[in-house]
XYZ file of C-alpha atoms in Angstrom:
557
model
C 0.000 0.000 0.000
C 1.577 3.262 -1.100
C -0.747 5.595 0.760
C 1.263 7.954 2.928
C -0.135 8.329 6.467
C -1.607 11.780 7.173
C -2.426 11.185 10.856
C -1.759 8.735 13.675
C -4.775 6.562 12.789
C -3.481 6.091 9.255
C -0.057 5.384 10.734
C -1.572 2.553 12.814
C -3.239 1.101 9.715
C -0.026 1.426 7.706
C 1.941 -0.379 10.435
C -0.639 -3.199 10.446
C -0.358 -3.538 6.673
C 3.435 -3.546 6.896
C 3.223 -6.309 9.525
C 1.318 -8.600 7.190
C -2.328 -7.591 7.629
C -4.084 -8.154 4.290
C -5.416 -4.913 2.825
C -8.405 -6.903 1.528
C -9.475 -7.392 5.150
C -9.674 -3.666 5.911
C -13.207 -2.633 6.865
C -14.396 0.394 8.827
C -17.715 1.461 10.325
C -19.597 4.542 11.503
C -21.873 3.419 14.393
C -24.301 6.169 15.532
C -27.113 5.540 17.989
C -30.449 6.549 16.390
C -31.534 8.628 19.389
C -31.244 12.066 17.791
C -29.916 13.946 14.793
C -26.220 13.949 13.934
C -24.218 17.094 14.714
C -20.991 18.622 13.420
C -19.014 16.452 15.866
C -20.345 13.335 14.158
C -19.254 14.813 10.841
C -15.661 14.377 12.017
C -16.222 10.659 12.710
C -18.051 10.293 9.382
C -15.225 12.034 7.526
C -12.588 9.922 9.280
C -14.184 6.496 8.722
C -15.512 7.062 5.220
C -12.342 8.957 4.310
C -10.269 5.931 5.327
C -12.555 3.764 3.219
C -11.896 5.975 0.209
C -8.148 6.176 0.816
C -7.640 2.424 1.256
C -10.399 1.342 -1.131
C -12.041 -0.471 1.787
C -15.749 -0.967 2.594
C -17.413 1.068 5.346
C -20.519 -0.061 7.222
C -23.173 2.315 8.515
C -24.212 0.547 11.713
C -27.024 1.722 13.937
C -26.235 1.045 17.586
C -29.852 0.415 18.522
C -29.637 -1.274 21.919
C -31.713 1.255 23.884
C -35.364 1.173 22.735
C -36.366 3.947 25.148
C -34.813 6.702 23.011
C -34.430 5.331 19.494
C -36.745 6.065 16.585
C -37.053 5.337 12.860
C -37.104 9.114 12.245
C -33.514 9.323 13.452
C -32.425 6.362 11.316
C -33.729 8.122 8.188
C -32.157 11.450 9.177
C -28.752 9.852 9.776
C -28.798 8.128 6.379
C -29.712 11.423 4.698
C -26.906 13.270 6.487
C -24.211 10.755 5.501
C -25.322 10.785 1.855
C -25.610 14.589 1.815
C -22.040 14.912 3.097
C -20.943 12.993 0.000
C -20.283 9.526 1.442
C -21.860 6.127 0.868
C -21.725 2.851 2.760
C -21.107 -0.737 1.795
C -23.770 -2.128 4.143
C -26.388 -0.758 6.508
C -26.352 -2.885 9.654
C -27.993 -2.746 13.064
C -26.872 -4.016 16.440
C -30.388 -5.463 16.649
C -29.502 -7.725 13.694
C -27.348 -9.586 16.197
C -29.633 -9.750 19.245
C -29.939 -13.548 19.025
C -26.187 -14.054 18.548
C -25.392 -11.680 21.413
C -27.827 -13.578 23.638
C -26.304 -16.925 22.644
C -22.801 -15.673 23.410
C -23.959 -14.320 26.775
C -25.381 -17.761 27.537
C -22.010 -19.213 26.576
C -20.279 -16.898 29.077
C -22.591 -18.196 31.810
C -21.747 -21.789 30.917
C -18.025 -20.952 31.034
C -18.421 -19.381 34.462
C -17.604 -15.930 33.040
C -21.003 -14.321 33.686
C -23.630 -14.398 36.431
C -27.043 -12.966 37.251
C -26.936 -10.333 39.967
C -30.157 -9.589 41.861
C -29.017 -6.577 43.853
C -30.218 -3.018 43.476
C -28.202 -0.622 41.346
C -27.298 1.290 44.540
C -25.890 -1.840 46.172
C -23.839 -2.694 43.106
C -22.481 0.858 42.880
C -21.441 0.751 46.539
C -19.554 -2.522 46.035
C -17.737 -1.227 42.956
C -15.099 0.571 45.034
C -13.135 3.586 43.872
C -10.081 4.107 41.656
C -7.946 3.825 44.824
C -9.899 1.091 46.659
C -10.814 -2.390 45.412
C -14.425 -3.454 45.004
C -16.303 -6.235 46.779
C -17.760 -9.328 45.190
C -21.510 -9.534 44.806
C -23.208 -12.097 47.088
C -24.617 -13.612 43.850
C -21.233 -13.891 42.122
C -20.923 -17.621 42.836
C -24.414 -18.621 41.746
C -24.421 -21.960 40.001
C -24.461 -22.184 36.219
C -27.933 -23.770 36.045
C -29.508 -21.152 38.311
C -27.908 -18.369 36.276
C -29.147 -19.913 33.014
C -32.685 -20.337 34.373
C -32.967 -16.752 35.628
C -31.392 -15.348 32.441
C -33.907 -17.304 30.361
C -36.716 -15.942 32.530
C -35.372 -12.411 32.028
C -35.461 -12.971 28.259
C -39.030 -14.289 28.435
C -40.298 -11.253 30.358
C -40.886 -13.018 33.670
C -39.025 -10.394 35.673
C -39.608 -6.650 36.000
C -37.030 -4.024 35.162
C -34.331 -3.593 37.792
C -34.786 -6.972 39.512
C -31.934 -8.811 37.769
C -28.996 -7.973 35.516
C -26.400 -10.172 33.851
C -22.817 -9.259 34.757
C -19.483 -10.380 33.379
C -17.293 -12.085 35.976
C -13.926 -10.415 35.590
C -12.166 -8.824 38.575
C -13.605 -6.598 41.303
C -10.097 -5.379 42.158
C -9.122 -4.440 38.616
C -7.493 -0.968 38.374
C -9.834 -0.167 35.446
C -13.225 0.407 37.083
C -14.995 -0.705 33.899
C -13.544 -4.197 34.352
C -15.179 -4.682 37.761
C -17.909 -7.092 36.696
C -19.687 -4.829 34.199
C -23.345 -5.312 33.333
C -23.937 -7.144 30.038
C -27.757 -7.308 29.933
C -30.635 -5.541 31.629
C -34.398 -6.051 31.507
C -36.264 -3.427 29.479
C -39.929 -3.992 28.778
C -40.007 -1.479 25.929
C -40.889 -2.047 22.262
C -37.977 -1.739 19.838
C -38.217 0.190 16.553
C -37.177 -2.927 14.614
C -37.789 -5.989 16.790
C -41.053 -4.737 18.350
C -41.754 -6.705 21.573
C -39.680 -9.770 20.690
C -37.058 -8.959 23.295
C -37.493 -8.125 26.979
C -33.753 -7.840 27.614
C -31.254 -5.642 25.801
C -27.438 -5.771 25.660
C -25.360 -2.968 27.133
C -23.283 -0.868 24.760
C -19.949 -2.424 25.751
C -21.220 -5.950 25.106
C -22.931 -5.148 21.800
C -20.311 -2.788 20.378
C -17.274 -5.031 20.211
C -19.184 -8.187 19.347
C -20.954 -6.436 16.445
C -17.561 -5.197 15.220
C -16.381 -8.814 15.382
C -19.446 -10.198 13.578
C -19.086 -7.578 10.829
C -15.316 -8.227 10.684
C -14.417 -4.585 11.238
C -10.641 -4.284 11.145
C -10.272 -0.935 12.923
C -12.940 0.246 15.346
C -12.376 3.996 15.744
C -13.928 5.708 18.785
C -13.659 9.058 20.516
C -11.250 9.410 23.458
C -13.923 8.874 26.100
C -13.976 5.212 25.094
C -10.269 4.643 25.748
C -10.936 3.128 29.222
C -13.416 0.764 27.504
C -10.683 -0.784 25.355
C -9.711 -3.381 28.015
C -13.321 -4.529 28.205
C -13.699 -4.483 24.421
C -10.745 -6.853 24.089
C -11.800 -9.070 27.039
C -15.241 -9.664 25.552
C -13.892 -10.592 22.110
C -11.224 -12.811 23.637
C -13.886 -14.590 25.697
C -15.871 -15.790 22.655
C -13.396 -15.855 19.763
C -12.642 -19.577 20.164
C -16.314 -20.389 19.508
C -16.244 -18.816 16.046
C -14.590 -20.622 13.169
C -15.611 -18.302 10.331
C -14.460 -15.001 11.880
C -10.763 -14.434 11.270
C -10.322 -10.669 11.792
C -10.003 -9.480 15.387
C -11.125 -5.825 15.497
C -8.707 -3.276 16.905
C -10.215 -0.380 18.885
C -8.333 2.892 18.707
C -9.358 6.337 19.933
C -9.144 9.877 18.583
C -10.069 13.279 20.002
C -13.678 14.269 19.449
C -14.572 17.615 17.909
C -15.336 20.400 20.387
C -16.532 23.675 18.898
C -16.650 27.047 20.648
C -20.068 28.607 21.397
C -21.602 25.176 20.716
C -22.790 22.119 22.629
C -22.039 18.639 21.296
C -24.394 16.529 23.371
C -27.445 14.952 21.748
C -29.069 14.865 25.175
C -28.663 18.629 25.617
C -29.646 19.334 22.018
C -32.811 17.311 22.653
C -33.574 19.618 25.614
C -33.348 22.654 23.315
C -35.853 21.017 20.971
C -38.223 19.732 23.662
C -38.325 23.061 25.544
C -38.887 25.088 22.386
C -35.669 27.127 22.461
C -35.225 26.198 18.798
C -37.466 25.281 15.886
C -36.689 21.548 15.827
C -33.523 19.520 15.247
C -32.888 21.299 11.943
C -33.190 24.824 13.309
C -30.447 26.798 11.499
C -28.932 27.756 14.864
C -28.399 24.099 15.798
C -24.998 22.422 15.216
C -26.786 19.449 13.686
C -25.865 18.515 10.131
C -29.490 19.064 9.096
C -29.474 22.468 10.831
C -26.275 23.470 9.036
C -27.764 22.260 5.746
C -30.921 24.316 6.296
C -28.801 27.336 7.145
C -26.914 27.039 3.866
C -23.711 25.218 4.739
C -22.442 23.048 1.905
C -21.120 19.469 2.093
C -17.839 20.684 0.631
C -17.416 23.353 3.314
C -18.018 20.841 6.122
C -15.619 18.305 4.588
C -12.994 21.039 4.234
C -13.541 22.041 7.877
C -13.042 18.436 9.003
C -9.824 18.237 6.951
C -8.495 21.437 8.506
C -9.320 20.262 12.045
C -7.458 16.994 11.444
C -7.243 13.890 13.640
C -5.630 14.420 17.044
C -4.890 12.377 20.167
C -5.759 15.177 22.585
C -8.977 17.081 23.173
C -9.067 20.728 22.130
C -11.665 23.366 21.291
C -11.900 24.552 17.682
C -13.037 28.127 17.130
C -16.378 28.184 15.329
C -14.983 30.935 13.101
C -12.977 28.246 11.249
C -16.225 26.520 10.236
C -17.640 29.875 9.124
C -14.452 30.596 7.161
C -14.814 27.292 5.267
C -18.390 27.952 4.152
C -17.543 31.556 3.280
C -14.686 30.377 1.062
C -16.900 27.858 -0.745
C -19.895 30.149 -1.232
C -17.712 32.996 -2.469
C -16.883 30.817 -5.471
C -20.320 29.289 -5.964
C -23.035 31.772 -4.927
C -24.515 34.236 -7.421
C -24.658 37.870 -6.326
C -27.939 39.683 -5.679
C -28.895 43.082 -4.315
C -31.095 43.035 -1.233
C -31.792 45.966 1.073
C -32.282 44.689 4.628
C -33.291 47.983 6.312
C -34.693 50.136 3.508
C -35.031 53.880 3.320
C -36.361 55.665 0.222
C -33.936 57.383 -2.142
C -35.167 59.704 -4.874
C -32.910 60.901 -7.713
C -34.420 64.314 -8.332
C -32.811 64.963 -11.727
C -33.568 61.501 -13.158
C -36.486 61.450 -15.667
C -39.846 60.519 -14.123
C -41.343 57.395 -15.694
C -38.073 56.177 -17.225
C -36.760 52.684 -16.324
C -33.418 51.383 -17.575
C -32.212 47.779 -17.737
C -28.733 47.547 -16.291
C -26.346 44.593 -16.482
C -24.595 43.167 -13.416
C -22.327 40.138 -13.006
C -23.818 37.086 -11.299
C -20.497 35.920 -9.839
C -17.149 37.448 -10.853
C -15.327 34.521 -9.168
C -16.577 32.061 -11.778
C -14.705 31.444 -15.034
C -17.805 31.745 -17.178
C -19.123 35.153 -16.193
C -22.902 35.451 -16.507
C -24.806 38.700 -16.270
C -28.313 39.490 -15.149
C -30.614 42.410 -15.924
C -31.638 44.758 -13.111
C -34.241 47.528 -13.471
C -33.181 51.070 -12.502
C -35.222 54.253 -12.158
C -35.777 57.419 -10.176
C -37.251 55.813 -7.014
C -34.972 53.456 -5.095
C -34.299 51.929 -1.695
C -30.883 51.913 -0.041
C -29.748 50.686 3.387
C -30.601 53.108 6.165
C -27.085 52.666 7.610
C -25.589 53.762 4.278
C -26.668 57.391 4.816
C -25.759 59.999 7.397
C -26.977 63.573 7.206
C -23.694 64.665 8.715
C -20.593 62.474 8.769
C -16.855 62.644 9.340
C -14.188 62.031 6.711
C -14.011 58.297 7.500
C -17.624 57.712 6.477
C -17.392 56.571 2.842
C -21.076 56.167 2.165
C -23.772 58.668 1.209
C -24.087 62.011 2.940
C -25.098 65.552 1.957
C -22.709 66.965 -0.634
C -20.733 63.738 -1.021
C -20.567 61.362 -4.010
C -20.937 57.574 -4.027
C -21.564 55.066 -6.786
C -24.722 52.972 -6.975
C -23.608 49.412 -7.799
C -23.690 48.769 -11.600
C -25.387 52.166 -12.091
C -24.495 55.839 -11.629
C -22.614 58.172 -9.328
C -24.968 60.147 -7.076
C -24.577 63.037 -4.599
C -26.785 63.616 -1.528
C -28.656 66.938 -1.602
C -31.273 66.916 1.202
C -33.637 64.798 3.267
C -37.344 64.616 4.110
C -38.271 63.842 7.724
C -41.445 62.848 9.518
C -42.947 64.701 12.480
C -40.705 62.808 14.882
C -37.572 63.869 13.038
C -36.864 60.498 11.419
C -35.540 60.478 7.873
C -38.151 58.973 5.538
C -36.630 59.953 2.195
C -33.210 60.947 0.905
C -32.940 63.253 -2.081
C -29.960 63.159 -4.398
C -28.782 64.004 -7.916
C -27.012 61.720 -10.389
C -24.337 62.216 -13.028
C -25.957 60.974 -16.289
C -22.550 60.355 -17.884
C -21.217 58.144 -15.059
C -23.082 54.926 -15.953
C -21.029 51.816 -15.080
C -19.580 50.050 -18.104
C -20.480 52.849 -20.540
C -16.813 53.559 -21.277
C -17.090 57.325 -20.846
C -14.479 59.259 -18.937
C -17.040 60.070 -16.252
C -17.927 56.381 -15.839
C -14.288 55.661 -14.924
C -14.234 58.392 -12.295
C -13.308 56.976 -8.882
C -15.402 57.559 -5.779
C -14.707 55.933 -2.430
C -18.086 54.358 -1.711
C -20.283 51.901 -3.623
C -23.822 51.171 -2.397
C -26.268 48.419 -3.283
C -29.887 49.355 -3.990
C -33.197 48.144 -5.412
C -36.041 49.981 -7.132
C -39.162 50.715 -5.122
C -41.677 49.539 -7.719
C -39.983 46.417 -9.089
C -38.410 45.109 -5.876
C -40.013 42.143 -4.098
C -40.688 41.633 -0.401
C -38.733 38.895 1.350
C -38.286 37.777 4.950
C -34.758 37.348 6.293
C -33.931 35.269 9.354
C -30.729 36.831 10.625
C -28.920 34.412 12.940
C -26.346 34.999 15.612
C -24.701 32.324 17.741
C -27.101 30.353 19.903
C -24.925 30.757 22.997
C -23.294 33.853 24.446
C -20.458 31.950 26.110
C -17.565 30.210 24.397
C -18.078 27.146 26.624
C -21.850 26.947 27.298
C -22.707 25.654 30.768
C -19.133 25.922 32.059
C -20.334 28.049 34.984
C -20.702 25.552 37.829
C -23.709 27.368 39.287
C -25.681 27.522 36.064
C -27.027 25.390 33.267
C -26.082 25.598 29.598
C -29.591 27.032 29.128
C -28.506 30.095 31.126
C -26.020 30.907 28.377
C -28.521 31.017 25.532
C -28.240 34.187 23.461
C -31.673 35.907 23.543
C -30.813 37.709 20.292
C -29.799 34.630 18.308
C -32.642 35.193 15.811
C -33.916 38.432 14.309
C -36.620 38.354 11.649
C -36.617 41.306 9.263
C -38.633 42.306 6.187
C -36.380 43.276 3.319
C -36.575 44.471 -0.281
C -34.926 42.350 -2.984
C -34.173 42.690 -6.674
C -36.878 41.018 -8.820
C -34.603 38.242 -10.131
C -35.114 36.445 -6.790
C -38.783 35.782 -7.594
C -38.293 32.186 -8.733
C -36.065 30.864 -5.944
C -36.644 27.442 -4.368
C -35.637 26.057 -0.945
C -31.919 25.407 -0.764
C -30.888 28.102 -3.243
C -28.003 30.178 -1.881
C -26.906 33.695 -2.871
C -24.536 36.395 -1.793
C -26.520 39.469 -0.827
C -23.978 42.053 -1.856
C -22.195 43.736 1.040
C -24.272 41.691 3.501
C -23.305 38.012 3.414
C -24.582 34.658 2.211
C -28.233 33.685 2.473
C -30.144 30.473 1.713
C -33.822 29.953 0.905
C -35.500 28.222 3.860
C -37.432 24.966 3.511
C -40.629 26.741 4.610
C -40.295 29.399 1.918
C -43.121 29.725 -0.644
C -43.552 31.662 -3.875
C -45.744 34.248 -2.134
C -43.720 34.274 1.094
C -40.008 33.996 0.338
C -37.880 33.318 3.430
C -34.081 33.444 3.565
C -31.764 32.233 6.318
C -28.500 34.055 6.864
C -25.721 31.517 6.427
C -22.724 33.676 7.294
C -21.548 37.260 6.923
C -18.965 38.373 4.397
C -16.345 38.542 7.134
C -15.958 37.450 10.743
C -17.483 40.270 12.790
C -18.241 38.350 16.015
C -15.114 39.286 17.972
C -15.384 42.927 16.963
């Protein structure tokens, strides 16, 4: 294999191949639990596993770790599949831990027969008390030496629904004095009288994650089982379980190798599906795909592209130590991609009327403007122009200092793709608010006309739309969902205390008429404002845009 390692995981794989491991036996997996929507942290694991598959021409399984029927739903299975495909990856097989429920049960029975597992009938509190601490050894359960037949009988009764939840559990018999707390007789099975999204009510007992995870890797012949760092202490148990049953399997030759990498932590963001679920359930956001959510579906709805997320994952890299990545890097990646791909449009977010007093009444010109100057094949669109316009309210000051390069009385600016104008006066309402700006234009200064006046330089260029031809749109302007860089880090408070009350502002804007035919998912650069994407709830008579990202990082300012 000539692939040069780019990170320590690839180095491990390369060393295995150099030591005689057959490249044909390489197989990876991405194993999410279907108990919520995937977030940007999962995108790192997706990129790593599927990226390895692409690099080594090896198959990758999408496996649903569905061993907890209390929280898992078909909705989440569908969403996860959509997210992986949208990111640009595909799997060799879709598998489920529940595919192996019978095999996992049979192997657990085998452990009992070998004297390596027993039924414990204590309360969870009693078991926790006996577990000991990292500096003190644990105590054996009074049921640890139950006979094989009694254990088998009770375990069968648990499977058949004879016993209520919490009465019995099946534990591995390892070592209550082991320095790794996870090796102190961990629970393998518990009773759960809950219907499963795939197996319905067939099972009354369900395997614990540690028992199902490694055995499913073994059944699927995964060569390298890649987990986040929190699972490093689980590696001893992972290997013990596989070692305990490997001699009973003749057709499984590959022993999976678990290795760990640092998970993705993003500033001003939470990466816990449990906490994200709280935001949804309590109505702080508009569902799992709210554009403020760090979920992949939320980022997609906001206008992030698969390419930008893949590029972000590449820039973050694969590390052995935890660190926090600044969210501005993710925003930089989407900004870079959309700058090349998004067509330009003129939209006035906070409009104020502008009247060109010396422009002919009733005349409307058709002006040309480039769709995207970054593209090789430059396309142009037609924009109407006349006497009565809208500009941004912030682009005018009645009186301004020399550093203000936009419109003011007696000062010239250029209207984008149009003419040079000079402010002359204003009209105010009874409260003293400016309701209309009056100006004059230079008829010879039309952009692209080739005249000497058209080449005249002025320091400011403003975007605009006409009053009559412009269309009404709604813009959801998003800020970060949390005010703090590490939400919930204050010991006295909850992460909910750090929610930014101004994370969403809904404004009514005026847009150039070429935006009439947009459909959900279309993304544009609103000139001088940022990148905006048509929301999924948008309709022809009620066009709604979500702000993806500004033209530059303004958060820290």
